[in-house]
XYZ file of N, CA and C in Angstrom:
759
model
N 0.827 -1.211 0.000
C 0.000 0.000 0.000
C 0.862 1.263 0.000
N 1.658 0.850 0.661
C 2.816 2.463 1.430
C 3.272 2.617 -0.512
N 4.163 1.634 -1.110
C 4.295 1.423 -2.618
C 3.299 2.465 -3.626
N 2.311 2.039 -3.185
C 1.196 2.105 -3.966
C 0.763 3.657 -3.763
N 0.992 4.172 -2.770
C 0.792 5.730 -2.757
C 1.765 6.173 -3.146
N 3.193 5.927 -2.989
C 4.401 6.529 -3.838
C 4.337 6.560 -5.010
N 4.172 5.145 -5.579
C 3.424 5.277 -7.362
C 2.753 6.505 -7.750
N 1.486 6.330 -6.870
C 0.769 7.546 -7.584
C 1.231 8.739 -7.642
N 1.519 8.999 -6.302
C 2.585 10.690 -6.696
C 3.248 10.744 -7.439
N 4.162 9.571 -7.859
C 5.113 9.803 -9.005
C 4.495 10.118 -10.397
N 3.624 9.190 -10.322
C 2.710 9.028 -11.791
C 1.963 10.885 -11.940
N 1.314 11.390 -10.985
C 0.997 12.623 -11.142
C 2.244 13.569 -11.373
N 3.449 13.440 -10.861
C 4.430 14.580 -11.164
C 5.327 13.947 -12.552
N 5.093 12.846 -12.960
C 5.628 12.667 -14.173
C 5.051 13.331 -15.458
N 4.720 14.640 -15.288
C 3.942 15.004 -16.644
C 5.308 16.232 -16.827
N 4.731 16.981 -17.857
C 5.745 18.051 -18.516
C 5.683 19.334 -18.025
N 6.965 19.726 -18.086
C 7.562 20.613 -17.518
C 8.549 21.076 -18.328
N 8.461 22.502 -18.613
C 10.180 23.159 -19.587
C 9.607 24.128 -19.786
N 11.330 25.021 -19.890
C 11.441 26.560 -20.020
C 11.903 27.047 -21.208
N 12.129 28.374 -21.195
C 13.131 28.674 -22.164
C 14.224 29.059 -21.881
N 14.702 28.745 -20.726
C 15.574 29.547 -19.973
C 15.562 30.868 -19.423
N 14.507 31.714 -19.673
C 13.928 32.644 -19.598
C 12.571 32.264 -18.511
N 12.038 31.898 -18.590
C 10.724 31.360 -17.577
C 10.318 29.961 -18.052
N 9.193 29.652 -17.491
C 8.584 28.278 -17.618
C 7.834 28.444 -18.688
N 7.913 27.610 -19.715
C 6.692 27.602 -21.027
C 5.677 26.454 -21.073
N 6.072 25.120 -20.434
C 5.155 24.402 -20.436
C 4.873 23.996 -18.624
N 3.518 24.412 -17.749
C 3.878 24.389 -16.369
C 3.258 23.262 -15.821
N 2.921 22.304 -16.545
C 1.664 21.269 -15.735
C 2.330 20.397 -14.433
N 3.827 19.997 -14.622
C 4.178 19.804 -12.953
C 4.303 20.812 -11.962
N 4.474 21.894 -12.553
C 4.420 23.176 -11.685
C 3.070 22.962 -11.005
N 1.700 23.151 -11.431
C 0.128 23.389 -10.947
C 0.651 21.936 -10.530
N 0.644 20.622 -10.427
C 0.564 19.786 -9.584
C 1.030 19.935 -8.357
N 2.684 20.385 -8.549
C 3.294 20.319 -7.162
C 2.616 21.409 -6.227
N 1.955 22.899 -6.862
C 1.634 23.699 -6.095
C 0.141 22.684 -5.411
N -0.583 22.214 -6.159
C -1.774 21.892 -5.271
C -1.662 20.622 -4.733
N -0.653 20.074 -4.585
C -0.600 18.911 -3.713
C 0.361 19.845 -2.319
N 1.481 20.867 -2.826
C 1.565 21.144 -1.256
C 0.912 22.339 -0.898
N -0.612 22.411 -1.116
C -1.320 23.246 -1.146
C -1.924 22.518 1.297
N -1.769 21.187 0.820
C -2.060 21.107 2.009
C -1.333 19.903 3.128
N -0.044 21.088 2.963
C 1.032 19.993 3.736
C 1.043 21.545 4.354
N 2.396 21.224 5.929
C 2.839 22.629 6.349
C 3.690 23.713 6.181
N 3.794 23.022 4.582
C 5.365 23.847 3.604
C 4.250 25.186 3.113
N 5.005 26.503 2.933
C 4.100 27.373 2.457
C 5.252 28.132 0.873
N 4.332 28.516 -0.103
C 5.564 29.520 -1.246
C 5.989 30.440 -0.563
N 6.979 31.018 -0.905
C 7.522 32.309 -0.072
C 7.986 32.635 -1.333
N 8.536 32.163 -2.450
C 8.863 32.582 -3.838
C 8.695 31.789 -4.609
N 7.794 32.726 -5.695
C 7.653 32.224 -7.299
C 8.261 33.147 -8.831
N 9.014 32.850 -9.165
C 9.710 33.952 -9.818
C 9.893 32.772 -11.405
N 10.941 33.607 -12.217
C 10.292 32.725 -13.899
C 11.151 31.951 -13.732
N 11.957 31.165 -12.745
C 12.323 29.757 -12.955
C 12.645 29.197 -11.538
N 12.013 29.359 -10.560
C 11.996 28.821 -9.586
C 11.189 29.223 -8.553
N 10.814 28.058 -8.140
C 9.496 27.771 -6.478
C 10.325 27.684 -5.450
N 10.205 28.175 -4.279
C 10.481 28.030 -3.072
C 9.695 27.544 -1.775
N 9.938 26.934 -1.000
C 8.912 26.353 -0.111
C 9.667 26.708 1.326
N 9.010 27.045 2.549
C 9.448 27.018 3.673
C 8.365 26.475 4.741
N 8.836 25.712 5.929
C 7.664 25.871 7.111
C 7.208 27.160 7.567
N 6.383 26.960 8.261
C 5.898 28.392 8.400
C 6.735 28.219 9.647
N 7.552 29.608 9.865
C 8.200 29.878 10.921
C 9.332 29.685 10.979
N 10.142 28.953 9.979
C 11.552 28.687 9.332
C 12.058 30.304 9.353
N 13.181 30.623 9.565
C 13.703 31.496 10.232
C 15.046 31.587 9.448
N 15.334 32.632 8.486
C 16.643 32.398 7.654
C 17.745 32.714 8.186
N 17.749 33.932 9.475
C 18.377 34.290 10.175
C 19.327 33.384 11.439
N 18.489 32.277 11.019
C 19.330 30.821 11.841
C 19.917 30.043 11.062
N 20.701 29.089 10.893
C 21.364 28.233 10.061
C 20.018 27.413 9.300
N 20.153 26.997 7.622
C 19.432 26.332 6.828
C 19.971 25.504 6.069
N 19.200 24.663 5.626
C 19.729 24.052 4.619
C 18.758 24.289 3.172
N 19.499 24.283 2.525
C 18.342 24.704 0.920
C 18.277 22.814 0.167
N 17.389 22.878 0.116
C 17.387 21.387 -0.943
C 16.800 21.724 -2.312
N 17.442 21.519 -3.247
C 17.261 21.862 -4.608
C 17.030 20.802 -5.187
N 15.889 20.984 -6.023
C 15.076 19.326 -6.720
C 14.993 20.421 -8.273
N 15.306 20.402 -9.425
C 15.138 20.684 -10.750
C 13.808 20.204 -11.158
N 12.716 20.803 -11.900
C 11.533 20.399 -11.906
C 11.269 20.225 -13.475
N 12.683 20.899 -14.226
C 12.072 20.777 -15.959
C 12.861 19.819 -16.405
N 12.233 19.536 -17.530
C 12.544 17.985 -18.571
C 12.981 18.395 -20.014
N 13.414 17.186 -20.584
C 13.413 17.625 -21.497
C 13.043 16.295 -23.000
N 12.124 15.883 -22.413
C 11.326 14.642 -22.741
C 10.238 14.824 -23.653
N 10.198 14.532 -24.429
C 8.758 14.983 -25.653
C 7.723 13.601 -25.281
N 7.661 12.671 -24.718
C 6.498 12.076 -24.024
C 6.806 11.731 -22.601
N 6.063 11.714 -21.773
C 6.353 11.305 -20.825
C 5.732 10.126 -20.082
N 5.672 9.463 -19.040
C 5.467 8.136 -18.896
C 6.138 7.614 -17.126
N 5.042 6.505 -16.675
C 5.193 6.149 -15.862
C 4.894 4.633 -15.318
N 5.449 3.536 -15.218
C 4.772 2.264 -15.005
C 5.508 1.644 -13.832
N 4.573 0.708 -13.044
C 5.097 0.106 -11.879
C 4.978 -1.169 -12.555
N 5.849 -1.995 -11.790
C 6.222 -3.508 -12.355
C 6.392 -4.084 -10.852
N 6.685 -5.600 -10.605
C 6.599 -6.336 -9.372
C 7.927 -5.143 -8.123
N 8.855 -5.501 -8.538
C 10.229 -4.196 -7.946
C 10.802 -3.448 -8.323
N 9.940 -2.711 -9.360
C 10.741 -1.635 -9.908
C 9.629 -0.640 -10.415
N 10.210 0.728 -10.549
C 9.650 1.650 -11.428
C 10.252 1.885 -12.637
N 9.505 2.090 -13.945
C 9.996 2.317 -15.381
C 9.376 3.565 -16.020
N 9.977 4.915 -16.067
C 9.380 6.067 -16.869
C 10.448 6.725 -16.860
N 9.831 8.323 -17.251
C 10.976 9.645 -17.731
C 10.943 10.176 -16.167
N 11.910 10.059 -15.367
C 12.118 9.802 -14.115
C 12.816 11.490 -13.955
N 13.679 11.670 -15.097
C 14.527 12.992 -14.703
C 14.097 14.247 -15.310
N 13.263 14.705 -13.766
C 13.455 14.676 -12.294
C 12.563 14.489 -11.547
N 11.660 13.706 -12.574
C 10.134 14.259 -11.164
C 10.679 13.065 -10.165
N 11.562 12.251 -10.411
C 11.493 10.640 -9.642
C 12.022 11.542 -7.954
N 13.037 12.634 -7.875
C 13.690 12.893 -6.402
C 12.268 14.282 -6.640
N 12.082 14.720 -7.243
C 10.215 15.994 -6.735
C 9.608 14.836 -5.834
N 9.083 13.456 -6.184
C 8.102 12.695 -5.864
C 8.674 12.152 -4.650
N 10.396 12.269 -4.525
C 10.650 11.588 -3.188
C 10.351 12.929 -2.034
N 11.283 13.921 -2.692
C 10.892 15.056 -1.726
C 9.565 15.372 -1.268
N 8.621 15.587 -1.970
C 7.268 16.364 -1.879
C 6.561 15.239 -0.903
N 6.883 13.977 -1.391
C 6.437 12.941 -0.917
C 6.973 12.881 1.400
N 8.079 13.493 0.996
C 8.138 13.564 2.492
C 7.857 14.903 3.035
N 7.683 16.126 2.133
C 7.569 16.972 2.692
C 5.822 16.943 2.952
N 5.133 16.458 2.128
C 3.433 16.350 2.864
C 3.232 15.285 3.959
N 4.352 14.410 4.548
C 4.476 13.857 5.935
C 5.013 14.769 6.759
N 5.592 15.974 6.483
C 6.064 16.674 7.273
C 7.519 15.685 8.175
N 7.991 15.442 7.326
C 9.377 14.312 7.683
C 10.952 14.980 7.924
N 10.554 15.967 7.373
C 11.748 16.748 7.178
C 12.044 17.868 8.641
N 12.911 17.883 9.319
C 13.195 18.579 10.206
C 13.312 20.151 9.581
N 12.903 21.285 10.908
C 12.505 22.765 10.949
C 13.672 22.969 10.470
N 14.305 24.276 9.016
C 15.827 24.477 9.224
C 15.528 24.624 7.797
N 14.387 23.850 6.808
C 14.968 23.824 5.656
C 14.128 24.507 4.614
N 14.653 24.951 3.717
C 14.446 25.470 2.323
C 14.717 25.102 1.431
N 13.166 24.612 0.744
C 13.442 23.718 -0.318
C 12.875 24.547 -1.842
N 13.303 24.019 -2.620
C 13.860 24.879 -3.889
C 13.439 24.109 -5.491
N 12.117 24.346 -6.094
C 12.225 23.328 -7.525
C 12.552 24.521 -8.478
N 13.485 24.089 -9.083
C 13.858 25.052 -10.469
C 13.667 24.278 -11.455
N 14.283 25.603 -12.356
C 14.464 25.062 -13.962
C 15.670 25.820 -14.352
N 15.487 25.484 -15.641
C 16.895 25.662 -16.185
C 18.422 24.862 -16.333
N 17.938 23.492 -15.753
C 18.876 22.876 -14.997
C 19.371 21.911 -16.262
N 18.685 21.599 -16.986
C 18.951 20.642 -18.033
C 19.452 21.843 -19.181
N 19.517 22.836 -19.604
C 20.577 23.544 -20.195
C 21.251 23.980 -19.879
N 21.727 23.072 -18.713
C 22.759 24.097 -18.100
C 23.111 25.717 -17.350
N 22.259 26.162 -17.546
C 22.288 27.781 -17.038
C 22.508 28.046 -16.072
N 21.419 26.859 -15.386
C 21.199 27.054 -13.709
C 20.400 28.255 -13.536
N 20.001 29.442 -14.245
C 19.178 30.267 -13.567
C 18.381 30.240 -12.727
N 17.567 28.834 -12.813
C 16.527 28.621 -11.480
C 17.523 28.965 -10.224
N 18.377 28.272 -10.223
C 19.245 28.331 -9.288
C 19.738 29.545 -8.598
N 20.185 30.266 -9.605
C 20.640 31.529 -9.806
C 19.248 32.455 -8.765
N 18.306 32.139 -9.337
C 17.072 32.831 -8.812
C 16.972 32.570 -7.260
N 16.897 31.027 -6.849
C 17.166 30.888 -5.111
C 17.930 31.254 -4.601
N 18.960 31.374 -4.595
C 20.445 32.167 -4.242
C 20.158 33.998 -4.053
N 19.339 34.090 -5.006
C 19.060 36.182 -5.109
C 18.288 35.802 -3.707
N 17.208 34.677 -3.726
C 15.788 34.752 -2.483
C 16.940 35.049 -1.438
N 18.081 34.188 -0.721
C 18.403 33.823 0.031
C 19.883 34.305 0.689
N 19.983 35.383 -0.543
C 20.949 35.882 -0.464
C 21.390 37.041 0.917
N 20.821 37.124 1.006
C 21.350 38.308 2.630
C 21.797 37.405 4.066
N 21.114 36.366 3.745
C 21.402 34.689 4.669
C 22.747 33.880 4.095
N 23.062 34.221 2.821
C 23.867 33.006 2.328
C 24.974 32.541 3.331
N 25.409 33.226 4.188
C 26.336 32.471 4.797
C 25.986 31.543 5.716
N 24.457 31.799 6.042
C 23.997 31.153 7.647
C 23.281 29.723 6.734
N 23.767 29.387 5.268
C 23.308 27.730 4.823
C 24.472 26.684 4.644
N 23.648 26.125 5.434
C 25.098 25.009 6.059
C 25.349 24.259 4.697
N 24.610 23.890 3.859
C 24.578 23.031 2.704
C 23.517 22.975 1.628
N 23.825 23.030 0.148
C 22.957 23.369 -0.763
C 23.056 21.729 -1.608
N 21.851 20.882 -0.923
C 21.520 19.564 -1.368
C 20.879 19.589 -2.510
N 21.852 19.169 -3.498
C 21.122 18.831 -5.147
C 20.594 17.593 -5.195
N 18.983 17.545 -5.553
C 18.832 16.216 -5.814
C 18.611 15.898 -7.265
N 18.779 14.254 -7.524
C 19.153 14.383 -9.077
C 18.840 12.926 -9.183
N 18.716 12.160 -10.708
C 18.658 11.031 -10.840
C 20.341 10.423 -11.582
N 20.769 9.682 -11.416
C 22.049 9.350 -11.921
C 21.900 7.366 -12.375
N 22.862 7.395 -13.237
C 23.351 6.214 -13.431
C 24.771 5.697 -12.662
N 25.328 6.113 -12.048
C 26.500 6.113 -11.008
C 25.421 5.041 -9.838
N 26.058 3.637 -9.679
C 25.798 2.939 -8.572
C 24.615 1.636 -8.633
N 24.044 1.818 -9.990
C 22.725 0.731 -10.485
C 23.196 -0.436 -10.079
N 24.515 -0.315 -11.142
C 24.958 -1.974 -11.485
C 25.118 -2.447 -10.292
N 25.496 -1.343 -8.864
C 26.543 -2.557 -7.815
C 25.077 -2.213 -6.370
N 23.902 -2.189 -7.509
C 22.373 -2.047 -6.801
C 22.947 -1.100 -5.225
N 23.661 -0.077 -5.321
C 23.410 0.997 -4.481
C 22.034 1.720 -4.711
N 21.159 2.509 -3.502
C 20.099 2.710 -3.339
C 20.520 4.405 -3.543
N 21.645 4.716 -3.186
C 21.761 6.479 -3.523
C 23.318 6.718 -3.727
N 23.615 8.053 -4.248
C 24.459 8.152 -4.290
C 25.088 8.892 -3.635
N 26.094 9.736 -3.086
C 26.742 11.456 -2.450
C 27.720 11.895 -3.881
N 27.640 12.900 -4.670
C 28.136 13.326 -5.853
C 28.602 14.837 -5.551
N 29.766 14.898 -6.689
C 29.617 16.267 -6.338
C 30.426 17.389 -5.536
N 30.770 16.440 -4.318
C 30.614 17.367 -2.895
C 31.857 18.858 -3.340
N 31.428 19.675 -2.848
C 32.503 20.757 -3.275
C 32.245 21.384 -1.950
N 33.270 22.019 -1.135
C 33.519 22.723 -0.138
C 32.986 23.044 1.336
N 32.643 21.624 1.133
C 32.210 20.717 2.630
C 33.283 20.749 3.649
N 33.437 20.804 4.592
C 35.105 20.851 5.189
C 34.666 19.700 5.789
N 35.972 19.514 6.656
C 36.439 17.723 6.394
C 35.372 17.327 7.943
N 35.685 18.252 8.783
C 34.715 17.575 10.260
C 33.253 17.360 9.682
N 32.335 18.037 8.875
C 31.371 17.894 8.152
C 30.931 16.742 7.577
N 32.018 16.460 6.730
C 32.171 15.256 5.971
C 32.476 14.147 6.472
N 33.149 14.413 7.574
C 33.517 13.007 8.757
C 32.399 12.644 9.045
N 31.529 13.664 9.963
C 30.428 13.181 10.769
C 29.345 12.920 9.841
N 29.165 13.288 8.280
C 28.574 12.483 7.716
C 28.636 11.323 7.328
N 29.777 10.754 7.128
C 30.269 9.307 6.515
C 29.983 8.357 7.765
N 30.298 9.106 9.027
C 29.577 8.419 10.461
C 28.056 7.976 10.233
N 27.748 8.895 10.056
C 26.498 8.667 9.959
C 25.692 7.548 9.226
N 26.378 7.758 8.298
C 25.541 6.715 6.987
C 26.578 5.183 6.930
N 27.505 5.390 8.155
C 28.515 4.487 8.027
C 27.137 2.479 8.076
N 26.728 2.929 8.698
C 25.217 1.362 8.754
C 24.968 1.465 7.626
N 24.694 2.097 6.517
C 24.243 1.627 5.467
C 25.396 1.784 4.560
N 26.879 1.783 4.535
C 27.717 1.830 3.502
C 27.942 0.999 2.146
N 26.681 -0.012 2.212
C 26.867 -1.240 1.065
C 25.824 -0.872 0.102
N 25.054 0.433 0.532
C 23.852 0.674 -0.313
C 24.318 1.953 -1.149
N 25.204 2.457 -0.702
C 25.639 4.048 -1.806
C 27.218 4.369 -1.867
N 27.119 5.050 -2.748
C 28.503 5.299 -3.454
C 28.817 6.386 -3.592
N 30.409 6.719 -2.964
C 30.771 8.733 -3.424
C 31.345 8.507 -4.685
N 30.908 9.489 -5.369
C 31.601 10.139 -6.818
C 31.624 11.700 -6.615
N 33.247 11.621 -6.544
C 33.217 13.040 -6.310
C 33.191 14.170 -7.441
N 33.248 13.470 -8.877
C 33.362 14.120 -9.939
C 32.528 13.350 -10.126
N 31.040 13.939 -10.363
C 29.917 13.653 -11.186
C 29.576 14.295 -12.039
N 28.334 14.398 -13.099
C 28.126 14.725 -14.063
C 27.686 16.390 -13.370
N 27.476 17.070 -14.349
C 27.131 18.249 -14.066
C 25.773 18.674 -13.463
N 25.390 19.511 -12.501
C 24.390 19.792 -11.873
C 24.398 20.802 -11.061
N 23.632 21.069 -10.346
C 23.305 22.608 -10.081
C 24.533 22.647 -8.742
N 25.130 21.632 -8.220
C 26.305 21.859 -7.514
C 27.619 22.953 -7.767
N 27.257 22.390 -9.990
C 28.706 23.369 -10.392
C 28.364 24.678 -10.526
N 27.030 25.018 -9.843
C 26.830 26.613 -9.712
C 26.903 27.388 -8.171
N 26.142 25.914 -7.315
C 26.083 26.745 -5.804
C 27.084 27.604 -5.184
N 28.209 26.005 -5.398
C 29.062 26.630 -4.953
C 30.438 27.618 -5.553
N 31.189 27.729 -6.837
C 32.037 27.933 -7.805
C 31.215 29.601 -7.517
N 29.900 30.016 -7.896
C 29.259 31.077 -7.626
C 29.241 31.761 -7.071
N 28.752 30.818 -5.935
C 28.146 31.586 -4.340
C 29.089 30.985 -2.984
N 30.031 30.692 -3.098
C 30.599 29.819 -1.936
C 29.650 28.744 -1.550
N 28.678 28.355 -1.855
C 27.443 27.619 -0.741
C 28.358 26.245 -1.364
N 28.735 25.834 0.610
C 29.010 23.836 0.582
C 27.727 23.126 0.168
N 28.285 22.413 -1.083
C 26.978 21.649 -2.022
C 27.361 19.975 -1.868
N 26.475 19.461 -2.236
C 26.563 17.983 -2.205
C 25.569 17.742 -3.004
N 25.784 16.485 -4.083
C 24.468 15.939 -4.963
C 24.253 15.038 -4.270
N 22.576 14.680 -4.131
C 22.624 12.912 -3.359
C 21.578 12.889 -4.434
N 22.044 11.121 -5.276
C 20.870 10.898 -6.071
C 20.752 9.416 -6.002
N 19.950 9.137 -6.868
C 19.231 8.365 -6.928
C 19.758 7.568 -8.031
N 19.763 6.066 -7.971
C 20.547 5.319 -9.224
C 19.414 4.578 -10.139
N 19.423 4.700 -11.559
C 18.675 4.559 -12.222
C 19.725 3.725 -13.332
N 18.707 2.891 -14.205
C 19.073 2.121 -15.141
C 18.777 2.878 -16.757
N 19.350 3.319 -17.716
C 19.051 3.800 -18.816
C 19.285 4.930 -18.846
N 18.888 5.034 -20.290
C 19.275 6.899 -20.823
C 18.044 8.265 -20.247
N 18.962 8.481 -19.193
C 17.812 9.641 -18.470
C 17.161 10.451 -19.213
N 17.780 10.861 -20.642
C 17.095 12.013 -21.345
C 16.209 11.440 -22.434
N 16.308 10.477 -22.720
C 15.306 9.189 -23.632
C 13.902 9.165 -23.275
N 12.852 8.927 -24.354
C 11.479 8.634 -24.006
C 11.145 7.443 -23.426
N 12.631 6.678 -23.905
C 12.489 5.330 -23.728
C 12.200 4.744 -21.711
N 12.895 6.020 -21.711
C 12.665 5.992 -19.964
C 13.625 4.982 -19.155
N 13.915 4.998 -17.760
C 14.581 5.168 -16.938
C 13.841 4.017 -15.738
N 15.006 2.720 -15.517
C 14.146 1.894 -14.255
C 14.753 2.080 -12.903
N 13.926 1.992 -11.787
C 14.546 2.556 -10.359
C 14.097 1.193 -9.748
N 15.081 0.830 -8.977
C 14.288 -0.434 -7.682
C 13.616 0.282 -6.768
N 12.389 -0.445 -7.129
C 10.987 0.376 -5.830
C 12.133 0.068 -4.041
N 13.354 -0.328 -4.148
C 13.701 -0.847 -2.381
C 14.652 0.309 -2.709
N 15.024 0.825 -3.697
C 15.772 2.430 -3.357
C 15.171 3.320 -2.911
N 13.678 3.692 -3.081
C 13.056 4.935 -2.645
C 13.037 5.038 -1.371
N 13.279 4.577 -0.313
C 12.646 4.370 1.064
C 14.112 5.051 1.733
N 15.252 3.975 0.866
C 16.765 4.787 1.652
C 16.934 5.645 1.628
N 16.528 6.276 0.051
C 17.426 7.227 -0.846
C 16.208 8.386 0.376
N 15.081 8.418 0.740
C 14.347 8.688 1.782
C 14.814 9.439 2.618
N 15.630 7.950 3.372
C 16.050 7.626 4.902
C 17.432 8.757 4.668
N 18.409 8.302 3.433
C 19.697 9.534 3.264
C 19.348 10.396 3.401
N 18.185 11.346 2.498
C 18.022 12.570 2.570
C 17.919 12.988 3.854
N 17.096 12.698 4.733
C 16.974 13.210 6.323
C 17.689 12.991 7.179
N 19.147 12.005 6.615
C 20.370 11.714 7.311
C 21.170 13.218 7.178
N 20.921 13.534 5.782
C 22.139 14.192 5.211
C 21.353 15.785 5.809
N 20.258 16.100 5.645
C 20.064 16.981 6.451
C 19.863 17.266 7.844
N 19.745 16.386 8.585
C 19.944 16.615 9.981
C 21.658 16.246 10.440
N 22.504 15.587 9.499
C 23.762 15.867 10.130
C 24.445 17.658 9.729
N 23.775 18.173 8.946
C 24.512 19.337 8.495
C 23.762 20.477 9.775
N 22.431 20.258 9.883
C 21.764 21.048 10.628
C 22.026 20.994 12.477
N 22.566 19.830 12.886
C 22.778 19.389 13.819
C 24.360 19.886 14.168
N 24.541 20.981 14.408
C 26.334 21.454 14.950
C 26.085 23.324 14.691
């Protein structure tokens, strides 16, 4: 059942989404994600032409945060979604980490501290969405402990890791210790690549100083294909369990 409601969210945020780099031109995951967290305790605080922002009410920027950045545009001319006995099969990149996030943020799972972030622009590279959260957050930027990219990757399928850590740029090392502590119980399920493919990491930080980290998700196939993209339904739950690892060890010091 628990399965079976994750499906569906996914299946609703798997529709289309894309910009011109300039704003959003096609918005139909946009109107989904707004009216599904229309009634969780996340509220908009910014909508601007390539990026949504979400906060609790009472999240406080003036205290240490963490920003979690989920990319919301595609670049897929059909899109698609199917469940099979252990696995999911569709155009996954990105609604597959929207559907994990949103999915915990309407449990309210996520600890007080964070700011979460869907852009666009991310698949041409620009990063402007990005660019755009960074202006929101900018008079705070120093008080964010970490700017979490989430992403779908092929890094880790084959050796059936459930997530990945990618990316990391200017994490300092006690940070990074007490994270690897952390996740040290599950070390047979994910994999660091510290040079991963490109993502809104090579803007946070190179940009803005902000310590970034990608954590994604391992997928089978060509992410940008109609042909679509398979996930083991027993990754979603870790790749889950990481995310609220990886933000309560950054938020926690």
């Amino acid at each position: 059942m628990e399965q079976d409601h994750f499906f569906h969210l996914l299946q609703e945020l798997t529709v289309d989404c894309k910009d011109d780099q300039t704003a959003f031109v096609v918005q139909d995951r946009i109107l989904i994600l707004k009216k599904l967290l229309e009634s969780s305790v996340y509220r908009l605080v910014y909508s601007g032409e390539l990026a949504y922002v979400y906060m609790r009410s009472g999240t406080d920027l003036t205290k240490p945060y963490v920003l979690i950045s989920s990319h919301i545009d595609c670049v897929y001319t059909d899109l698609c979604a199917t469940s099979m006995p252990t696995t999911y099969h569709g155009t996954f990149d990105n609604s597959l980490t929207n559907a994990c996030l949103i999915d915990l943020m309407l449990r309210d799972a996520l600890p007080d501290g964070v700011v979460v972030a869907f852009t666009g622009a991310e698949e041409q590279g620009n990063y402007d969405g990005a660019s755009e959260v960074v202006q929101f957050v900018q008079a705070n930027n120093d008080l964010c402990r970490l700017a979490l990219v989430l992403d779908v990757t092929n890094e880790g399928y084959a050796s059936c890791a459930s997530f990945t850590l990618e990316n990391d740029q200017g994490i300092d090392l006690f940070s990074a210790h007490r994270l690897v502590e952390r996740l040290k119980h599950v070390r047979d399920r994910f994999v660091l690549v510290h040079d991963g493919l490109p993502d809104e990491t090579w803007f946070y930080y190179p940009q803005f100083n902000l310590p970034t980290l990608s954590l994604c998700i391992p997928v089978d196939g060509d992410m940008h294909e109609d042909s679509g993209v398979t996930v083991r339904k027993s990754s979603i739950r870790d790749y889950q369990a990481a995310l609220q690892t990886v933000v309560d060890c950054f938020l926690a010091y």
